[in-house]
Short mmCIF file of C-alpha atoms and ligand atoms in Angstrom, two decimals:
data_model
loop_
_atom_site.label_atom_id
_atom_site.label_comp_id
_atom_site.label_asym_id
_atom_site.label_seq_id
_atom_site.Cartn_x
_atom_site.Cartn_y
_atom_site.Cartn_z
CA MET H 260 -253.26 -140.08 -12.76
CA ASP H 261 -251.37 -140.07 -16.10
CA PRO H 262 -247.84 -140.94 -15.70
CA SER H 263 -246.79 -139.33 -18.86
CA THR H 264 -247.74 -135.85 -17.16
CA SER H 265 -247.20 -136.54 -13.60
CA THR H 266 -243.45 -135.64 -13.70
CA GLU H 267 -243.62 -132.71 -16.40
CA LYS H 268 -241.73 -130.24 -14.24
CA LYS H 269 -238.58 -132.68 -13.92
CA LYS H 270 -236.04 -132.13 -16.51
CA ALA H 271 -233.25 -134.22 -15.38
CA ILE H 272 -231.77 -137.21 -16.97
CA ALA H 273 -230.53 -139.96 -14.72
CA ILE H 274 -227.12 -141.84 -15.85
CA ILE H 275 -226.35 -145.20 -14.63
CA THR H 276 -222.70 -146.07 -15.00
CA ILE H 277 -222.20 -149.95 -15.24
CA GLY H 278 -218.96 -151.58 -16.14
CA MET H 279 -216.76 -154.56 -15.39
CA ALA H 280 -214.41 -153.93 -12.16
CA GLY H 281 -211.64 -151.30 -12.83
CA ALA H 282 -213.17 -150.05 -16.27
CA GLY H 283 -213.32 -146.72 -14.59
CA LYS H 284 -216.73 -145.97 -13.58
CA SER H 285 -215.82 -143.89 -10.66
CA THR H 286 -213.19 -141.95 -12.85
CA PHE H 287 -215.73 -141.34 -15.37
CA VAL H 288 -218.39 -139.86 -12.62
CA GLN H 289 -215.63 -137.64 -11.63
CA ARG H 290 -214.70 -136.51 -15.14
CA ILE H 291 -218.48 -135.88 -16.14
CA ASN H 292 -218.85 -134.18 -12.74
CA SER H 293 -216.09 -131.74 -13.52
CA TYR H 294 -217.28 -131.45 -17.24
CA LEU H 295 -220.64 -130.31 -15.74
CA HIS H 296 -219.21 -127.94 -13.13
CA SER H 297 -217.16 -126.27 -16.10
CA GLN H 298 -220.18 -125.52 -18.22
CA ASP H 299 -221.20 -121.90 -18.18
CA PRO H 300 -223.37 -121.59 -16.36
CA PRO H 301 -222.28 -124.42 -14.36
CA SER H 302 -224.55 -127.46 -14.11
CA PRO H 303 -223.69 -129.51 -10.77
CA PRO H 304 -225.15 -132.99 -11.04
CA TYR H 305 -227.06 -134.71 -8.17
CA ILE H 306 -224.58 -137.81 -7.81
CA LEU H 307 -225.36 -140.99 -5.86
CA ASN H 308 -222.41 -143.50 -4.80
CA LEU H 309 -223.91 -147.00 -4.64
CA ASP H 310 -220.44 -148.97 -4.05
CA PRO H 311 -220.34 -149.52 -0.40
CA ALA H 312 -216.83 -151.10 -0.34
CA VAL H 313 -215.15 -148.32 -1.94
CA THR H 314 -212.54 -146.49 0.44
CA HIS H 315 -211.99 -143.30 -1.71
CA VAL H 316 -214.54 -141.85 -4.41
CA PRO H 317 -212.86 -139.15 -6.79
CA PHE H 318 -216.20 -136.99 -6.44
CA GLU H 319 -218.26 -135.71 -3.66
CA ALA H 320 -221.77 -137.82 -3.80
CA ASN H 321 -224.63 -136.33 -2.78
CA ILE H 322 -225.91 -139.44 -1.37
CA ASP H 323 -223.40 -142.26 -0.22
CA ILE H 324 -224.46 -145.66 0.46
CA ARG H 325 -221.36 -145.75 2.73
CA ASP H 326 -223.15 -143.11 5.25
CA THR H 327 -226.05 -145.61 5.69
CA VAL H 328 -224.50 -149.08 5.66
CA ASN H 329 -221.42 -150.03 6.73
CA TYR H 330 -220.00 -152.56 4.51
CA ALA H 331 -217.08 -153.86 6.79
CA GLU H 332 -219.67 -154.46 9.68
CA VAL H 333 -222.15 -156.22 7.45
CA MET H 334 -219.40 -158.80 6.40
CA LYS H 335 -218.78 -159.14 10.08
CA GLN H 336 -222.16 -159.63 11.40
CA TYR H 337 -223.44 -161.54 8.67
CA ASN H 338 -220.26 -163.76 8.32
CA LEU H 339 -219.76 -162.79 4.67
CA GLY H 340 -217.19 -162.38 1.94
CA PRO H 341 -216.48 -159.38 0.26
CA ASN H 342 -219.26 -159.92 -2.62
CA GLY H 343 -221.82 -161.12 -0.07
CA GLY H 344 -221.08 -158.19 2.10
CA ILE H 345 -221.45 -155.61 -1.00
CA LEU H 346 -224.58 -157.64 -2.01
CA THR H 347 -225.92 -157.50 1.60
CA ALA H 348 -225.04 -153.67 2.05
CA LEU H 349 -226.91 -152.74 -1.05
CA ASN H 350 -229.77 -154.80 -0.30
CA LEU H 351 -229.95 -152.84 3.24
CA PHE H 352 -229.66 -149.75 1.38
CA THR H 353 -232.20 -150.79 -0.93
CA THR H 354 -234.79 -151.12 1.40
CA LYS H 355 -234.75 -147.33 2.19
CA PHE H 356 -234.46 -146.53 -1.34
CA ASP H 357 -238.06 -144.76 -1.34
CA GLN H 358 -236.33 -142.14 0.90
CA VAL H 359 -233.32 -141.74 -1.75
CA LEU H 360 -236.05 -141.48 -4.74
CA GLY H 361 -237.75 -138.80 -2.31
CA LEU H 362 -234.57 -136.85 -2.56
CA VAL H 363 -233.58 -137.55 -6.07
CA GLU H 364 -237.37 -136.55 -7.32
CA LYS H 365 -236.96 -133.27 -5.48
CA ARG H 366 -233.52 -132.47 -6.79
CA ALA H 367 -234.38 -133.62 -10.68
CA GLU H 368 -236.17 -130.47 -10.75
CA THR H 369 -233.44 -128.30 -10.08
CA VAL H 370 -230.36 -130.27 -11.71
CA ASP H 371 -229.80 -131.60 -15.34
CA TYR H 372 -228.08 -134.98 -14.47
CA VAL H 373 -228.42 -137.48 -11.68
CA ILE H 374 -225.65 -139.73 -11.72
CA LEU H 375 -225.14 -143.15 -10.29
CA ASP H 376 -221.93 -145.10 -9.66
CA THR H 377 -222.48 -148.65 -9.19
CA PRO H 378 -220.36 -151.16 -7.30
CA GLY H 379 -217.05 -152.52 -8.64
CA GLN H 380 -218.42 -155.89 -9.45
CA ILE H 381 -220.78 -155.72 -11.98
CA GLU H 382 -223.03 -158.41 -11.49
CA ILE H 383 -223.69 -157.40 -7.85
CA PHE H 384 -225.82 -154.47 -9.34
CA THR H 385 -226.88 -156.22 -12.76
CA TRP H 386 -228.08 -159.65 -11.49
CA SER H 387 -229.48 -158.49 -8.41
CA ALA H 388 -233.18 -157.92 -6.76
CA SER H 389 -231.80 -154.64 -5.32
CA GLY H 390 -229.85 -153.65 -8.74
CA ALA H 391 -233.04 -154.17 -10.47
CA ILE H 392 -235.24 -152.48 -8.08
CA ILE H 393 -233.07 -149.18 -7.81
CA THR H 394 -232.67 -149.28 -11.93
CA ASP H 395 -236.36 -149.77 -11.97
CA ALA H 396 -237.34 -147.14 -9.33
CA VAL H 397 -235.08 -144.23 -10.94
CA ALA H 398 -235.86 -144.97 -14.48
CA SER H 399 -239.61 -144.77 -13.88
CA SER H 400 -239.36 -141.57 -12.17
CA ILE H 401 -236.92 -139.92 -14.40
CA PRO H 402 -235.49 -140.23 -17.88
CA THR H 403 -232.52 -142.76 -17.56
CA VAL H 404 -229.58 -143.90 -19.78
CA VAL H 405 -227.15 -146.65 -18.82
CA ALA H 406 -223.58 -145.73 -19.50
CA TYR H 407 -221.75 -148.89 -19.90
CA ILE H 408 -218.10 -148.20 -19.36
CA ILE H 409 -215.55 -150.70 -21.14
CA ASP H 410 -211.97 -150.87 -20.32
CA THR H 411 -210.68 -150.43 -24.00
CA PRO H 412 -206.88 -151.33 -23.65
CA ARG H 413 -208.26 -154.70 -21.98
CA THR H 414 -210.57 -155.27 -24.73
CA THR H 415 -208.28 -155.53 -27.94
CA ALA H 416 -208.13 -159.21 -28.02
CA PRO H 417 -211.42 -160.43 -30.04
CA ALA H 418 -212.43 -162.79 -27.58
CA THR H 419 -212.58 -160.50 -24.70
CA PHE H 420 -214.36 -157.68 -26.76
CA MET H 421 -216.78 -160.17 -28.02
CA SER H 422 -217.51 -161.20 -24.06
CA ASN H 423 -217.74 -157.94 -23.29
CA MET H 424 -220.03 -157.03 -25.84
CA LEU H 425 -222.58 -160.24 -24.95
CA TYR H 426 -222.53 -158.60 -21.13
CA ALA H 427 -223.56 -155.26 -22.66
CA CYS H 428 -226.05 -156.80 -24.65
CA SER H 429 -227.66 -158.76 -21.79
CA ILE H 430 -227.86 -155.76 -19.57
CA LEU H 431 -229.42 -154.04 -22.47
CA TYR H 432 -232.27 -156.58 -22.54
CA LYS H 433 -232.31 -156.61 -18.83
CA THR H 434 -232.85 -153.21 -18.25
CA LYS H 435 -234.66 -152.38 -21.63
CA LEU H 436 -232.98 -148.91 -21.15
CA PRO H 437 -231.34 -146.52 -23.55
CA PHE H 438 -227.83 -147.44 -23.77
CA ILE H 439 -224.33 -145.89 -24.52
CA LEU H 440 -221.13 -148.03 -24.94
CA VAL H 441 -218.62 -145.87 -23.47
CA PHE H 442 -214.90 -146.84 -24.66
CA ASN H 443 -212.86 -145.42 -21.77
CA LYS H 444 -209.13 -144.82 -21.44
CA THR H 445 -208.62 -143.71 -25.04
CA ASP H 446 -205.71 -141.92 -23.83
CA VAL H 447 -203.96 -145.58 -23.62
CA GLN H 448 -205.68 -147.22 -26.39
CA PRO H 449 -207.73 -145.55 -29.28
CA HIS H 450 -211.18 -147.08 -29.61
CA ASP H 451 -211.20 -147.08 -33.43
CA PHE H 452 -210.49 -150.96 -33.57
CA ALA H 453 -213.90 -151.38 -31.92
CA LEU H 454 -215.93 -149.23 -33.98
CA GLU H 455 -214.49 -150.90 -37.05
CA TRP H 456 -215.52 -154.21 -35.52
CA MET H 457 -218.85 -153.06 -34.42
CA GLN H 458 -219.61 -151.73 -38.19
CA ASP H 459 -218.24 -154.54 -40.11
CA PHE H 460 -218.40 -157.88 -38.71
CA GLU H 461 -216.26 -158.96 -41.44
CA GLN H 462 -213.45 -157.18 -39.96
CA PHE H 463 -214.04 -158.68 -36.63
CA GLN H 464 -213.81 -162.24 -38.16
CA ALA H 465 -210.82 -161.33 -39.85
CA ALA H 466 -209.23 -160.10 -36.70
CA LEU H 467 -210.50 -163.35 -34.77
CA ALA H 468 -208.77 -165.29 -37.80
CA SER H 469 -205.24 -163.69 -37.40
CA HIS H 470 -205.34 -164.12 -33.49
CA ASN H 471 -203.41 -166.87 -31.80
CA GLY H 472 -205.14 -170.08 -31.16
CA SER H 473 -207.67 -169.37 -33.57
CA THR H 474 -207.10 -172.62 -35.44
CA ASP H 475 -206.35 -176.15 -34.25
CA SER H 476 -203.30 -178.38 -34.81
CA GLU H 477 -204.81 -179.43 -38.10
CA GLY H 478 -205.37 -176.13 -39.37
CA GLU H 479 -209.45 -176.13 -38.61
CA PRO H 480 -211.08 -173.22 -36.77
CA THR H 481 -211.54 -173.90 -33.01
CA TYR H 482 -214.79 -174.54 -31.88
CA MET H 483 -214.62 -170.98 -29.69
CA ASN H 484 -213.57 -169.53 -33.15
CA SER H 485 -216.46 -170.65 -34.98
CA LEU H 486 -218.74 -169.88 -32.05
CA MET H 487 -217.48 -166.28 -32.02
CA ASN H 488 -217.87 -166.29 -35.68
CA SER H 489 -221.61 -166.65 -35.44
CA MET H 490 -221.88 -164.49 -32.47
CA SER H 491 -220.44 -161.64 -34.22
CA LEU H 492 -223.56 -162.11 -36.62
CA VAL H 493 -225.91 -162.22 -33.75
CA LEU H 494 -224.45 -159.10 -31.99
CA ASP H 495 -224.49 -157.12 -35.80
CA GLU H 496 -228.19 -156.32 -34.71
CA PHE H 497 -227.26 -155.08 -31.22
CA TYR H 498 -224.57 -152.93 -32.55
CA THR H 499 -226.99 -151.35 -35.23
CA ASN H 500 -229.09 -149.90 -32.38
CA ILE H 501 -226.30 -148.63 -30.03
CA LYS H 502 -224.39 -145.69 -29.88
CA ALA H 503 -220.29 -145.95 -28.86
CA VAL H 504 -218.38 -143.19 -27.61
CA GLY H 505 -214.74 -142.97 -26.90
CA VAL H 506 -213.69 -141.04 -23.76
CA SER H 507 -210.70 -140.58 -21.65
CA SER H 508 -211.87 -140.17 -18.20
CA MET H 509 -208.27 -139.31 -17.26
CA THR H 510 -207.66 -136.25 -19.97
CA GLY H 511 -211.30 -135.58 -20.48
CA ASP H 512 -211.38 -136.49 -24.12
CA GLY H 513 -214.62 -137.34 -25.81
CA ILE H 514 -216.68 -136.45 -22.77
CA LYS H 515 -218.48 -133.61 -24.84
CA GLU H 516 -219.61 -136.32 -27.37
CA PHE H 517 -220.94 -138.55 -24.78
CA PHE H 518 -223.42 -135.69 -23.42
CA ASP H 519 -224.12 -135.21 -27.19
CA ALA H 520 -225.07 -138.82 -27.31
CA VAL H 521 -227.16 -138.56 -24.35
CA GLU H 522 -229.01 -135.42 -25.27
CA GLY H 523 -229.16 -135.36 -28.91
CA GLU H 524 -230.88 -138.71 -30.21
CA TYR H 525 -231.65 -140.27 -26.89
CA LEU H 526 -233.67 -137.60 -25.15
CA PRO H 527 -237.03 -138.85 -26.72
CA ASP H 528 -236.36 -142.33 -26.49
CA LEU H 529 -235.54 -141.60 -22.74
CA GLU H 530 -238.96 -140.11 -22.23
CA ARG H 531 -240.71 -142.80 -23.94
CA ALA H 532 -238.85 -145.46 -21.67
CA ARG H 533 -239.48 -143.40 -18.68
CA ALA H 534 -243.15 -142.97 -19.43
CA LEU H 535 -243.36 -146.61 -20.36
CA ARG H 536 -241.88 -147.81 -16.99
CA ALA H 537 -244.16 -145.52 -15.01
CA LYS H 538 -247.06 -146.77 -16.87
CA THR H 539 -246.14 -150.42 -16.20
CA LEU H 540 -245.76 -149.63 -12.74
CA GLN H 541 -249.10 -147.91 -12.46
CA ASP H 542 -250.98 -150.71 -14.40
CA ALA H 543 -249.35 -153.30 -11.83
CA LYS H 544 -250.44 -151.23 -8.96
CA ALA H 545 -254.01 -151.16 -10.75
CA ASP H 546 -254.48 -154.50 -11.02
CA SER H 547 -253.34 -155.49 -7.26
CA MET H 548 -255.79 -152.77 -6.23
CA ASP H 549 -258.57 -154.46 -8.43
CA ARG H 550 -257.97 -157.91 -7.14
CA LEU H 551 -257.81 -156.72 -3.59
CA MET H 552 -261.24 -154.69 -4.16
CA LYS H 553 -262.86 -158.03 -5.53
CA ASP H 554 -261.53 -160.12 -2.90
CA LEU H 555 -262.84 -157.49 -0.32
CA ASP H 556 -266.36 -157.95 -2.03
CA ILE H 557 -266.29 -161.67 -1.84
CA ASP H 558 -265.39 -161.35 1.78
CA ARG H 559 -268.17 -158.85 2.40
CA ALA H 560 -270.80 -160.90 0.73
CA LYS H 561 -269.75 -164.05 2.48
CA ASN H 562 -269.57 -162.17 5.93
CA PRO H 563 -272.06 -159.51 6.09
CA GLN H 564 -271.76 -158.96 9.86
CA GLY H 565 -267.82 -158.76 9.54
CA ALA H 566 -268.15 -156.18 6.84
CA LEU H 567 -269.85 -153.66 9.11
CA ALA H 568 -267.15 -153.97 11.63
CA ASP H 569 -264.32 -153.10 9.05
CA ARG H 570 -265.81 -149.47 8.10
CA TRP H 571 -263.37 -146.61 8.94
CA ASP H 572 -263.92 -144.84 12.36
CA PRO H 573 -263.31 -141.25 11.93
CA ASN H 574 -263.00 -140.92 15.74
CA GLU H 575 -260.08 -143.56 16.13
CA ASP H 576 -256.99 -142.31 17.34
CA ARG H 577 -254.90 -142.51 14.12
CA ASP H 578 -251.82 -141.35 15.73
CA GLY H 579 -250.25 -144.93 15.41
CA ASP H 580 -247.15 -145.86 14.39
CA ASP H 581 -248.05 -146.04 10.62
CA ASP H 582 -246.21 -143.09 9.46
CA GLY H 583 -243.76 -144.93 7.56
CA ASP H 584 -240.78 -143.91 9.72
CA ASP H 585 -239.74 -146.75 11.33
CA GLY H 586 -236.86 -144.70 12.76
CA ASP H 587 -233.68 -147.01 12.06
CA ILE H 588 -231.54 -145.90 9.08
CA ASN H 589 -232.60 -142.52 7.26
CA ILE H 590 -230.86 -141.56 4.25
CA VAL H 591 -228.66 -138.54 4.47
CA ASP H 592 -228.12 -135.84 1.63
CA GLN H 593 -224.83 -134.60 2.13
CA ASN H 594 -226.13 -131.03 0.79
CA GLU H 595 -228.91 -130.69 3.13
CA ASP H 596 -228.47 -129.80 6.74
CA ARG H 597 -229.06 -132.50 9.17
CA TRP H 598 -230.65 -132.11 12.36
CA PRO H 599 -230.18 -134.18 15.48
CA SER H 600 -231.94 -137.62 15.79
CA GLN H 601 -232.75 -137.38 11.71
CA TYR H 602 -229.80 -139.81 11.37
CA ILE H 603 -230.01 -142.73 13.54
CA ASP H 604 -227.65 -145.54 12.22
CA VAL H 605 -227.89 -148.88 13.73
CA THR H 606 -225.06 -150.22 11.82
CA ARG H 607 -222.97 -147.71 12.80
CA ALA H 608 -222.07 -146.25 9.56
CA ARG H 609 -218.88 -144.54 9.37
CA ARG H 610 -216.60 -143.81 6.57
CA HIS H 611 -213.62 -145.97 6.63
CA GLU H 612 -210.74 -144.21 8.51
CA ASP H 613 -207.80 -143.30 6.47
CA GLU H 614 -205.39 -146.17 6.86
CA GLU H 615 -201.68 -145.11 7.20
CA ILE H 616 -200.74 -147.51 4.93
CA ASN H 617 -198.10 -146.76 2.28
CA TRP H 618 -198.27 -149.76 -0.24
CA PRO H 619 -195.21 -150.12 -2.61
CA ARG H 620 -196.01 -148.85 -6.00
CA PRO H 621 -194.69 -150.27 -9.39
CA GLY H 622 -192.27 -148.20 -11.23
N1 GTP T 235 -205.26 -144.32 -18.37
C1 GTP T 235 -206.38 -144.00 -17.77
N2 GTP T 235 -206.88 -144.72 -16.81
C2 GTP T 235 -207.78 -144.44 -16.23
C3 GTP T 235 -208.89 -143.99 -16.89
N3 GTP T 235 -210.33 -143.94 -16.62
C4 GTP T 235 -209.83 -144.82 -15.18
N4 GTP T 235 -208.46 -144.99 -15.28
C5 GTP T 235 -207.94 -145.64 -14.22
O1 GTP T 235 -208.43 -147.07 -14.12
C6 GTP T 235 -208.35 -147.56 -12.51
C7 GTP T 235 -209.73 -147.82 -12.30
O2 GTP T 235 -210.44 -146.73 -12.14
P1 GTP T 235 -211.99 -146.54 -11.26
O3 GTP T 235 -212.55 -145.19 -11.67
O4 GTP T 235 -211.71 -146.81 -9.74
O5 GTP T 235 -212.57 -147.86 -11.79
P2 GTP T 235 -214.12 -148.29 -11.44
O6 GTP T 235 -214.70 -148.94 -12.47
O7 GTP T 235 -214.73 -147.52 -10.66
O8 GTP T 235 -213.39 -149.64 -10.54
P3 GTP T 235 -214.43 -150.39 -9.31
O9 GTP T 235 -215.50 -149.43 -8.81
O10 GTP T 235 -213.47 -150.69 -8.31
O11 GTP T 235 -214.88 -151.61 -10.23
C8 GTP T 235 -207.90 -146.21 -11.89
O12 GTP T 235 -206.50 -146.52 -11.40
C9 GTP T 235 -207.97 -145.08 -12.94
O13 GTP T 235 -206.87 -144.29 -12.65
C10 GTP T 235 -208.77 -143.34 -18.35
O14 GTP T 235 -209.38 -142.68 -18.96
N5 GTP T 235 -207.45 -143.46 -18.88
MG1 MG T 236 -215.64 -147.35 -8.78
#
């Protein structure tokens, strides 16, 4: 099967939102969701929430990890802290990701966008096996772009900016997917400073030099300062290949520009990246099949009597238990009717009840 033609019917693009805790990923997903709904004609996306620990999501997710795994219960049963709990919940969910992918692939033929909201702690998704499996599975099925959400007001200090960009860079190289830097919260802090720093490393170095603590008591640049100076030269290459947009998920500013960036320049890249991934997967499968067949041949040559016995018997009872449905957790699509017994949940998944707590609010 040629991987580049196997998914020709599909037209959806997947957007994976990644970003530091509190950067505004969920609010961004909610904003692009409402933007897509307000299009003429409306183009509702297919949304996946992968954050098991969130108590409230500002959008209606089609597939919600919380419907499958109860994060609090996982923490209790496995004696884990919050991050271990999120990671384990994500791992459990990933064991069922073939079902999720099936639903996504089905919907990808009718929607324009599939959107994934990821857990608050960035490293749980970006540096875990399950995060990589989910990203790979989605990206080899439909064209996928990573939206790296940045908390603009929190990244105005040159050192913070630099570490955020290094993180973005590492994710780019890890996922090898088309990438958009989304400077969020521009209603609080416009993102022009970031664009200036990205376009001209001398401006970044000037900002660095004028920042407190950039020189030691003898007026020499500190180690940190020289390190960041050199880093800015390294990142220059990264910046030239990356698109950046400023948005406010609060007001909706810049959301159109975000979609222009996704659709405009990125579409051919996206399709190329998807085809490449699908081919890599296909090659890996063909390779292991090849090796299996070779092993079998050797076995048969060694043991011709045994080889006769391993032929398939057409009269054999094939109603065995290998239909792939192991009957424990099933993934639920909120838009589809459920039927009794489809959803048997060993972890007693239940959305967290509304806690009647009124926390004091600042101001
Ligand atoms: N002013 C302003 N606040 C925003 C914007 N986007 C998000 N926020 C606020 O930032 C806070 C965090 O937003 P979330 O969407 O929960 O961020 P998140 O990245 O999903 O957070 P976690 O999943 O917990 O890591 C909330 O208080 C939002 O109201 C924005 O564009 N402008
Ligand atoms: Mg969130």
